[in-house]
Short mmCIF file of C-alpha atoms and ligand atoms in Angstrom, two decimals:
data_model
loop_
_atom_site.label_atom_id
_atom_site.label_comp_id
_atom_site.label_asym_id
_atom_site.label_seq_id
_atom_site.Cartn_x
_atom_site.Cartn_y
_atom_site.Cartn_z
CA MET A 150 -3.78 -17.21 21.99
CA LYS A 151 -6.27 -15.95 19.34
CA THR A 152 -8.15 -19.66 18.07
CA CYS A 153 -9.21 -20.40 14.81
CA LEU A 154 -11.33 -22.97 12.43
CA VAL A 155 -9.82 -23.63 9.74
CA VAL A 156 -13.32 -25.38 7.01
CA ASP A 157 -12.03 -26.94 4.39
CA ASP A 158 -12.16 -30.49 2.69
CA SER A 159 -9.13 -30.57 1.27
CA LYS A 160 -6.26 -31.28 3.43
CA VAL A 161 -3.59 -29.74 2.11
CA ILE A 162 -4.77 -26.23 1.98
CA ARG A 163 -6.03 -27.04 5.72
CA LYS A 164 -2.13 -27.64 6.60
CA VAL A 165 -0.96 -24.43 4.79
CA ALA A 166 -3.49 -22.31 6.28
CA ARG A 167 -2.55 -24.40 9.65
CA HIS A 168 1.00 -23.60 8.95
CA ILE A 169 0.32 -19.78 8.48
CA LEU A 170 -1.35 -19.49 11.18
CA GLU A 171 0.89 -20.60 13.50
CA THR A 172 3.50 -18.28 12.56
CA LEU A 173 0.69 -15.20 13.63
CA ASP A 174 -0.08 -16.92 16.52
CA PHE A 175 -3.43 -18.43 15.97
CA GLU A 176 -4.26 -21.90 17.71
CA VAL A 177 -5.95 -24.00 14.97
CA ARG A 178 -8.05 -26.17 14.79
CA GLU A 179 -9.55 -28.26 11.44
CA ALA A 180 -12.58 -29.10 10.33
CA GLY A 181 -13.15 -31.26 6.63
CA ASP A 182 -16.63 -30.42 5.37
CA GLY A 183 -19.73 -26.98 7.16
CA ARG A 184 -21.16 -30.43 9.59
CA GLU A 185 -17.86 -30.74 11.18
CA ALA A 186 -17.60 -26.83 11.66
CA LEU A 187 -20.83 -26.97 13.42
CA ASP A 188 -20.59 -28.99 15.83
CA SER A 189 -16.77 -28.08 16.11
CA CYS A 190 -18.16 -24.50 16.99
CA LEU A 191 -21.15 -25.93 19.43
CA ALA A 192 -18.77 -27.21 21.58
CA GLU A 193 -16.65 -24.70 21.47
CA ALA A 194 -16.02 -21.13 19.81
CA PRO A 195 -13.58 -20.03 17.81
CA ASP A 196 -12.15 -16.10 17.41
CA VAL A 197 -12.72 -16.88 13.25
CA ILE A 198 -12.86 -19.15 10.63
CA LEU A 199 -12.04 -19.33 7.09
CA LEU A 200 -14.12 -21.13 5.57
CA ASP A 201 -13.76 -22.78 1.78
CA TRP A 202 -16.96 -22.96 -0.32
CA ASN A 203 -17.26 -25.90 -2.04
CA MET A 204 -16.77 -28.99 0.22
CA PRO A 205 -19.34 -32.27 0.39
CA VAL A 206 -22.08 -33.23 3.24
CA MET A 207 -22.29 -29.52 3.98
CA SER A 208 -21.02 -26.41 1.31
CA GLY A 209 -19.71 -22.82 3.43
CA MET A 210 -22.74 -21.13 2.34
CA ASP A 211 -24.74 -23.93 4.34
CA PHE A 212 -22.79 -23.65 7.68
CA LEU A 213 -22.99 -19.91 7.49
CA ARG A 214 -26.80 -20.48 7.53
CA ALA A 215 -27.13 -22.78 9.95
CA LEU A 216 -24.51 -21.05 11.89
CA LYS A 217 -26.78 -17.92 11.78
CA ASP A 218 -29.59 -20.22 12.82
CA SER A 219 -27.58 -21.98 16.07
CA GLY A 220 -28.08 -19.36 18.00
CA ILE A 221 -24.66 -19.43 19.34
CA ALA A 222 -23.61 -17.52 21.89
CA ARG A 223 -20.80 -15.34 20.69
CA ARG A 224 -20.47 -15.52 16.67
CA PRO A 225 -16.47 -16.18 15.03
CA LYS A 226 -15.81 -14.01 12.38
CA VAL A 227 -15.95 -15.46 9.44
CA VAL A 228 -13.59 -14.53 6.10
CA PHE A 229 -14.47 -17.05 3.53
CA CYS A 230 -11.41 -18.43 1.56
CA THR A 231 -12.19 -19.67 -1.49
CA THR A 232 -11.30 -19.95 -5.62
CA GLU A 233 -14.58 -18.43 -6.44
CA ASN A 234 -13.22 -15.22 -7.27
CA GLY A 235 -16.19 -13.56 -9.39
CA MET A 236 -17.81 -10.25 -7.91
CA ALA A 237 -21.36 -12.77 -7.36
CA TYR A 238 -19.64 -14.61 -5.55
CA ILE A 239 -18.28 -12.54 -3.38
CA ARG A 240 -21.61 -10.64 -2.69
CA ALA A 241 -23.49 -13.45 -1.94
CA ALA A 242 -20.97 -14.14 0.69
CA ILE A 243 -20.60 -10.98 2.16
CA GLU A 244 -24.77 -11.47 1.88
CA ALA A 245 -24.96 -14.07 3.95
CA GLY A 246 -22.29 -12.89 6.72
CA ALA A 247 -19.50 -13.86 5.96
CA ASP A 248 -17.23 -11.06 7.13
CA GLU A 249 -14.85 -10.86 4.90
CA TYR A 250 -13.52 -12.48 1.75
CA VAL A 251 -10.15 -14.31 0.65
CA MET A 252 -9.82 -14.93 -2.95
CA LYS A 253 -7.31 -18.65 -3.48
CA PRO A 254 -4.76 -19.14 -3.78
CA PHE A 255 -3.60 -16.83 -0.66
CA ASP A 256 -0.04 -16.55 0.51
CA ARG A 257 0.95 -15.36 4.51
CA GLU A 258 0.26 -11.36 3.55
CA THR A 259 -2.78 -11.21 2.29
CA LEU A 260 -4.60 -13.70 5.37
CA GLU A 261 -3.09 -11.69 8.05
CA SER A 262 -4.36 -8.38 6.11
CA LYS A 263 -7.73 -9.78 6.04
CA LEU A 264 -7.73 -11.06 9.89
CA GLN A 265 -6.52 -7.75 10.08
CA ILE A 266 -9.41 -6.09 8.83
CA VAL A 267 -11.50 -8.71 10.77
CA GLY A 268 -9.58 -7.41 14.12
CA VAL A 269 -8.21 -10.81 15.12
CA ALA A 270 -5.15 -10.32 13.95
CA MET B 137 31.99 2.96 -3.84
CA HIS B 138 33.06 -0.20 -3.27
CA PHE B 139 30.23 -3.57 -2.73
CA PRO B 140 31.32 -6.26 -0.68
CA GLY B 141 30.03 -10.05 -1.45
CA THR B 142 28.54 -9.13 -5.18
CA THR B 143 28.10 -12.93 -6.91
CA LEU B 144 27.22 -12.42 -10.49
CA ALA B 145 29.84 -11.27 -12.64
CA ALA B 146 29.10 -7.86 -11.98
CA SER B 147 32.04 -5.33 -11.98
CA SER B 148 32.19 -3.22 -8.88
CA SER B 149 32.69 0.06 -11.55
CA ALA B 150 29.18 -1.33 -13.31
CA MET B 151 27.64 -1.69 -9.72
CA THR B 152 29.06 1.85 -8.46
CA ILE B 153 27.58 3.66 -12.16
CA ILE B 154 24.01 1.83 -12.24
CA SER B 155 23.69 3.03 -8.09
CA ALA B 156 25.46 6.50 -9.53
CA LEU B 157 22.56 7.03 -12.49
CA LEU B 158 19.33 6.06 -9.16
CA GLU B 159 20.59 8.53 -7.00
CA GLN B 160 20.92 11.42 -9.29
CA ARG B 161 17.98 10.30 -10.42
CA THR B 162 16.33 10.12 -7.94
CA GLY B 163 17.50 10.70 -4.72
CA GLN B 164 18.01 7.13 -4.12
CA GLN B 165 20.39 5.47 -2.69
CA ILE B 166 21.90 1.84 -2.01
CA ALA B 167 23.59 1.08 1.01
CA ALA B 168 25.95 -1.60 0.26
CA ASN B 169 24.49 -3.82 2.16
CA ARG B 170 21.66 -3.89 0.55
CA ALA B 171 23.84 -3.80 -3.30
CA TRP B 172 22.12 -7.63 -3.45
CA ARG B 173 19.61 -6.50 -4.30
CA ILE B 174 20.85 -4.35 -8.10
CA GLU B 175 21.46 -7.54 -9.67
CA THR B 176 17.91 -9.38 -8.56
CA ALA B 177 15.88 -6.27 -9.22
CA LEU B 178 17.48 -5.93 -12.82
CA LYS B 179 17.57 -9.95 -13.57
CA PRO B 180 14.25 -9.49 -15.21
CA LEU B 181 15.76 -6.68 -17.71
CA LEU B 182 18.59 -7.78 -18.79
CA ARG B 183 16.82 -10.52 -20.30
CA GLU B 184 14.24 -8.89 -21.68
CA LYS B 185 17.32 -6.90 -23.37
CA GLY B 186 19.44 -9.79 -23.82
CA LEU B 187 22.42 -9.07 -21.83
CA ALA B 188 24.45 -10.91 -20.34
CA SER B 189 25.33 -9.34 -17.79
CA LEU B 190 25.43 -6.05 -15.45
CA ASP B 191 29.12 -4.70 -17.22
CA GLN B 192 27.25 -4.76 -20.80
CA LEU B 193 23.76 -3.07 -19.34
CA VAL B 194 26.20 -0.29 -18.52
CA ALA B 195 27.15 -0.26 -21.73
CA GLN B 196 24.40 -0.47 -22.95
CA LEU B 197 23.97 2.66 -21.13
CA VAL B 198 26.41 4.80 -22.32
CA VAL B 199 26.11 4.44 -25.47
CA THR B 200 22.15 4.71 -26.09
CA ARG B 201 21.02 8.52 -26.72
CA THR B 202 17.34 8.47 -25.50
CA GLY B 203 17.65 8.07 -21.71
CA GLU B 204 14.79 5.16 -22.15
CA LEU B 205 17.02 2.40 -20.97
CA GLY B 206 18.24 4.80 -17.99
CA ASP B 207 14.48 4.94 -16.85
CA GLN B 208 13.89 1.30 -17.18
CA VAL B 209 17.31 0.42 -14.91
CA VAL B 210 15.73 3.28 -12.91
CA ASP B 211 12.05 2.03 -12.69
CA ALA B 212 13.57 -1.60 -11.98
CA LEU B 213 15.85 -0.56 -8.88
CA LEU B 214 12.81 2.15 -7.14
CA ASN B 215 11.38 0.26 -4.02
CA GLN B 216 7.64 0.56 -4.94
CA GLU B 217 5.88 -1.09 -2.41
CA THR B 218 2.63 -0.18 -0.87
CA SER B 219 -0.71 -1.35 -0.27
CA PHE B 220 -4.09 -0.24 -0.02
CA PHE B 221 -5.01 1.36 3.86
CA ARG B 222 -1.23 1.13 4.40
CA ASP B 223 -1.19 2.88 8.03
CA SER B 224 -4.87 2.40 7.75
CA ALA B 225 -5.10 4.70 11.51
CA VAL B 226 -3.16 7.49 9.27
CA LEU B 227 -5.13 7.58 6.49
CA ASP B 228 -8.47 7.99 8.55
CA MET B 229 -6.25 10.86 10.83
CA ILE B 230 -6.30 12.01 7.26
CA ALA B 231 -9.13 11.93 6.81
CA ASP B 232 -10.90 14.22 10.42
CA ALA B 233 -7.84 16.34 9.37
CA THR B 234 -9.41 17.25 6.37
CA LYS B 235 -13.00 17.21 6.68
CA MET B 236 -12.09 20.28 9.95
CA ILE B 237 -9.83 21.83 7.33
CA GLN B 238 -12.35 21.67 4.54
CA ALA B 239 -15.10 23.37 7.58
CA GLU B 240 -13.21 26.03 8.14
CA ALA B 241 -11.94 26.57 4.55
CA ALA B 242 -15.01 28.61 3.26
CA GLY B 243 -15.30 28.21 -0.46
CA ARG B 244 -12.18 26.84 -1.25
CA LYS B 245 -11.15 23.42 -2.05
CA VAL B 246 -8.74 21.35 0.27
CA ARG B 247 -5.92 19.88 -1.75
CA ILE B 248 -4.53 16.92 -0.73
CA TRP B 249 -0.88 15.62 -2.81
CA SER B 250 -0.16 12.06 -1.97
CA SER B 251 3.65 12.30 -2.71
CA GLY B 252 6.06 8.74 -3.82
CA CYS B 253 2.06 7.70 -4.66
CA SER B 254 3.56 4.40 -6.13
CA THR B 255 0.69 1.96 -8.13
CA GLY B 256 -1.99 4.19 -7.07
CA GLN B 257 -3.28 2.30 -3.99
CA GLU B 258 -2.15 5.98 -1.36
CA PRO B 259 -4.19 8.19 -3.17
CA LEU B 260 -7.69 5.53 -4.18
CA SER B 261 -7.60 4.68 -0.50
CA LEU B 262 -7.51 8.09 0.71
CA ALA B 263 -10.41 8.99 -2.28
CA MET B 264 -12.36 6.29 -0.91
CA LEU B 265 -11.74 7.24 2.92
CA PHE B 266 -13.24 10.99 1.35
CA ASP B 267 -16.21 9.49 0.35
CA GLU B 268 -17.44 7.80 3.05
CA ARG B 269 -17.26 11.15 5.28
CA GLY B 270 -19.45 12.98 2.85
CA MET B 271 -16.57 14.30 0.76
CA GLY B 272 -16.77 12.22 -2.49
CA GLU B 273 -17.75 14.82 -5.21
CA GLY B 274 -18.43 18.27 -5.72
CA ALA B 275 -17.62 21.29 -4.30
CA SER B 276 -16.55 19.45 -1.05
CA ALA B 277 -14.62 17.45 -2.53
CA PRO B 278 -10.73 17.80 -1.51
CA GLU B 279 -8.64 17.77 -4.61
CA ILE B 280 -6.29 14.44 -4.62
CA VAL B 281 -3.02 14.99 -6.80
CA ALA B 282 -0.71 11.62 -6.81
CA THR B 283 2.93 12.36 -8.25
CA ASP B 284 5.67 9.70 -8.39
CA VAL B 285 9.04 10.02 -10.06
CA SER B 286 8.47 6.16 -12.01
CA PRO B 287 6.53 6.52 -15.21
CA ALA B 288 5.68 3.02 -15.09
CA ALA B 289 4.32 3.04 -11.54
CA LEU B 290 2.49 5.96 -13.00
CA ALA B 291 0.96 4.56 -15.89
CA ARG B 292 -0.48 1.54 -13.96
CA ALA B 293 -1.56 4.09 -11.59
CA ARG B 294 -3.73 5.86 -14.31
CA ALA B 295 -5.18 2.51 -15.19
CA GLY B 296 -6.42 1.48 -11.61
CA HIS B 297 -5.97 -2.28 -12.31
CA PHE B 298 -4.66 -4.28 -9.47
CA SER B 299 -3.91 -8.41 -9.75
CA GLN B 300 -5.49 -10.78 -7.44
CA PHE B 301 -2.61 -9.95 -4.68
CA GLU B 302 -2.45 -6.60 -4.92
CA ILE B 303 -6.57 -6.34 -4.20
CA GLN B 304 -6.64 -8.46 -1.33
CA ARG B 305 -4.07 -6.22 0.60
CA GLY B 306 -5.47 -4.28 3.56
CA LEU B 307 -8.58 -3.52 1.51
CA PRO B 308 -11.69 -4.06 2.97
CA VAL B 309 -13.96 -6.63 0.69
CA ARG B 310 -16.96 -3.93 1.27
CA ARG B 311 -15.10 -0.85 -0.11
CA MET B 312 -13.69 -3.81 -2.27
CA MET B 313 -17.56 -4.59 -3.44
CA THR B 314 -18.82 -0.67 -4.25
CA TRP B 315 -14.92 0.99 -5.47
CA PHE B 316 -14.04 -1.48 -7.61
CA ASP B 317 -15.27 -4.06 -10.73
CA GLY B 318 -13.58 -8.00 -11.74
CA ASN B 319 -13.29 -11.19 -11.63
CA GLY B 320 -10.34 -13.22 -10.57
CA GLY B 321 -7.06 -11.76 -11.09
CA ASP B 322 -8.23 -8.78 -12.83
CA TRP B 323 -9.78 -5.46 -10.55
CA ALA B 324 -10.20 -1.98 -12.19
CA ALA B 325 -10.98 0.98 -10.01
CA LYS B 326 -14.88 2.16 -10.98
CA PRO B 327 -13.97 5.80 -12.74
CA GLU B 328 -15.93 8.11 -10.91
CA LEU B 329 -13.45 7.01 -8.47
CA LEU B 330 -10.02 7.09 -10.16
CA ARG B 331 -11.32 10.28 -11.95
CA ARG B 332 -10.69 12.02 -8.13
CA ILE B 333 -7.17 11.68 -8.86
CA GLN B 334 -4.57 13.73 -10.83
CA PHE B 335 -1.91 11.86 -11.61
CA ARG B 336 1.45 14.01 -12.60
CA GLN B 337 5.12 12.46 -12.61
CA HIS B 338 6.89 14.39 -10.40
CA ASN B 339 10.68 14.09 -8.92
CA LEU B 340 10.96 15.17 -5.60
CA THR B 341 14.62 15.80 -5.79
CA ALA B 342 14.23 17.73 -9.24
CA ASP B 343 11.00 19.42 -10.41
CA ALA B 344 9.12 22.16 -8.33
CA PRO B 345 6.44 21.30 -6.73
CA PRO B 346 3.04 20.80 -8.43
CA PRO B 347 1.52 24.60 -8.66
CA GLY B 348 -0.51 26.14 -5.93
CA LYS B 349 -0.40 24.98 -1.79
CA PHE B 350 -1.59 22.26 -0.36
CA ASP B 351 -3.83 21.85 2.98
CA VAL B 352 -2.29 18.42 3.47
CA VAL B 353 1.13 16.55 2.00
CA LEU B 354 1.58 13.14 2.18
CA CYS B 355 5.12 11.34 1.24
CA ARG B 356 4.93 8.49 2.94
CA ASN B 357 7.88 6.08 2.59
CA VAL B 358 9.99 7.23 -0.03
CA MET B 359 12.50 9.59 1.67
CA LEU B 360 13.76 5.86 3.40
CA TYR B 361 16.44 6.23 1.54
CA PHE B 362 17.62 9.82 0.21
CA SER B 363 21.13 11.30 2.16
CA PRO B 364 20.33 13.79 4.97
CA ASP B 365 21.51 16.55 2.74
CA VAL B 366 18.60 15.20 0.33
CA ARG B 367 16.27 14.75 2.69
CA ARG B 368 16.82 18.57 4.31
CA ASP B 369 16.22 19.42 1.08
CA VAL B 370 12.26 17.98 0.06
CA PHE B 371 11.46 18.82 3.40
CA ALA B 372 11.97 22.25 2.22
CA ILE B 373 11.03 21.90 -1.25
CA LEU B 374 7.19 20.48 0.99
CA ALA B 375 7.72 23.30 3.50
CA ALA B 376 7.10 25.42 0.85
CA ALA B 377 4.28 23.79 -0.50
CA ILE B 378 2.04 24.05 2.02
CA ARG B 379 -0.21 26.45 3.08
CA PRO B 380 0.53 27.75 7.02
CA ASN B 381 -0.94 25.12 9.09
CA GLY B 382 -1.04 22.38 6.75
CA LEU B 383 0.58 19.30 7.84
CA LEU B 384 2.98 16.58 6.25
CA VAL B 385 2.09 13.10 6.53
CA LEU B 386 5.46 11.00 6.56
CA GLY B 387 5.43 7.09 6.63
CA ALA B 388 5.58 4.68 9.75
CA GLY B 389 8.85 5.04 11.18
CA GLU B 390 9.45 8.16 9.20
CA THR B 391 10.71 11.19 11.33
CA VAL B 392 11.65 15.01 11.05
CA ILE B 393 13.30 15.13 14.06
CA GLY B 394 16.85 15.51 13.77
CA LEU B 395 16.78 16.73 9.96
CA THR B 396 15.09 19.89 9.50
CA ASP B 397 13.92 23.07 11.31
CA ARG B 398 10.48 23.48 8.98
CA PHE B 399 8.43 20.95 10.37
CA ARG B 400 7.38 20.50 13.94
CA PRO B 401 5.33 17.34 15.45
CA CYS B 402 1.40 18.82 15.35
CA ASP B 403 -0.33 18.20 18.30
CA GLN B 404 -3.56 17.83 17.16
CA TYR B 405 -2.89 14.92 14.94
CA ARG B 406 -0.91 12.58 16.15
CA GLY B 407 2.42 11.28 13.73
CA ALA B 408 1.40 13.88 11.55
CA TYR B 409 4.13 17.64 11.45
CA ARG B 410 3.08 20.82 10.82
CA ALA B 411 5.10 23.52 8.63
CA VAL B 412 7.68 26.27 10.29
CA GLU B 413 8.48 29.65 9.41
CA ALA B 414 11.77 29.70 7.80
CA ALA B 415 13.86 30.75 10.04
CA PRO B 416 15.02 34.34 9.14
CA ALA B 417 18.67 34.84 8.06
CA LYS B 418 20.84 35.38 10.65
CA ARG B 419 20.99 39.03 11.60
CA ALA B 420 24.51 40.89 11.79
CA ALA B 421 25.11 41.89 15.20
CA PHE B 422 26.06 45.83 14.90
CA GLY B 423 27.08 45.39 19.16
C1 SAM C 627 7.63 2.15 -0.96
S1 SAM C 627 6.75 3.13 -2.63
C2 SAM C 627 6.05 3.67 -1.30
C3 SAM C 627 4.45 3.47 -1.86
C4 SAM C 627 3.01 4.94 -0.81
N1 SAM C 627 3.17 6.78 -0.16
C5 SAM C 627 2.97 4.03 0.11
O1 SAM C 627 3.23 4.41 1.62
O2 SAM C 627 3.08 3.23 0.26
C6 SAM C 627 8.05 5.09 -2.70
C7 SAM C 627 7.51 5.50 -3.49
O3 SAM C 627 8.55 6.85 -4.24
C8 SAM C 627 8.67 6.79 -5.54
N2 SAM C 627 10.19 7.52 -5.51
C9 SAM C 627 11.21 7.22 -5.00
N3 SAM C 627 12.08 8.54 -5.53
C10 SAM C 627 11.24 9.78 -5.50
C11 SAM C 627 11.94 10.58 -6.18
N4 SAM C 627 12.88 10.79 -5.80
N5 SAM C 627 10.64 11.53 -6.52
C12 SAM C 627 8.94 10.70 -6.39
N6 SAM C 627 9.15 9.95 -5.97
C13 SAM C 627 10.01 9.19 -5.90
C14 SAM C 627 8.63 5.93 -5.53
O4 SAM C 627 9.16 5.35 -7.35
C15 SAM C 627 8.16 4.99 -5.25
O5 SAM C 627 7.12 4.39 -6.27
#
């Protein structure tokens, strides 16, 4: 079973994502901000991370940079998952090392499609 | 025809007339167990026209002479589901095959026909793959002809605009960044991509194929609801439109086997079919 770490400060979004991911046969872990997510990754790297942009403590972009600098052995795939839907944001996220990008609101098909594209579904 | 289990006040004769209209215009049959779709699919049109029931719609269909209402009914009933890079391994195979054919076809343009192209995701995906293999523009670029029976789907395909939902289905974000402009809910294919495709209205069950022969013909997820007879006829038409040694590609789970002797599975490109010469008419036996 593949593991997915859902990083979002909204409990509701985490719950929705968890529900969809579980129907896609993922084992789901959650983190409420980038800092928690980093700790979770260093403890045990998931296969893929769904990453929100704006979060307290540590944003998605800061998390991406920190993940890069952490020297983690097996780097998880990162799917940005955010309400930011302008090309400038998308470009910035991809340049910072994200593998895919999901614009919220998303549904099961969108998420499944993007997870397939990064090769984990 | 009899439609069990219909819910609203639609009479079964209204259902029969509507499904006959669809079949007559497009070859698409509606199985009795999918008849519920008629009401669901036509509800928005009924509302738009201020009609209370399918019976009223049928009454209108009978009196209007322009045929425009008929077009709208047919459009609403067609299954136009599609996505970018649908069955992406198959599209990669097509792009590889096209590259090979082009290498052998010195001096002439390789021609691709995406039939039943719906809102354009299929030919656009091909155009992106061709570009990535160095066949984007210029002499080496294949000609892509994309057709559909539905004027509404074609209008959308020609415009090349996609919703946030559509643009995220199957399309890797890097390709989106390269080939689309947009923001939020509206994403537009760049003109330099869109202009590589010629869109035309074409009915597989009624019209002569687009002129000239094709090297690769896609007819994916179109024939599912054709009757066996209609399929046989369409396979014969497609066979005639394909060059010797050209390829036909169907949707995942679709096959020619048992339906036509005009195509056989291709050994070189798995999942594709090669056209076979029409069997000569049986010779009379003179002892
Ligand atoms: C389910 S979509 C498939 C689109 C695309 N080929 C794909 O596989 O994603 C089927 C399309 O076939 C079109 N279609 C149905 N009957 C047709 C006919 N008789 N001639 C041409 N197109 C037809 C429909 O309008 C619809 O856009």
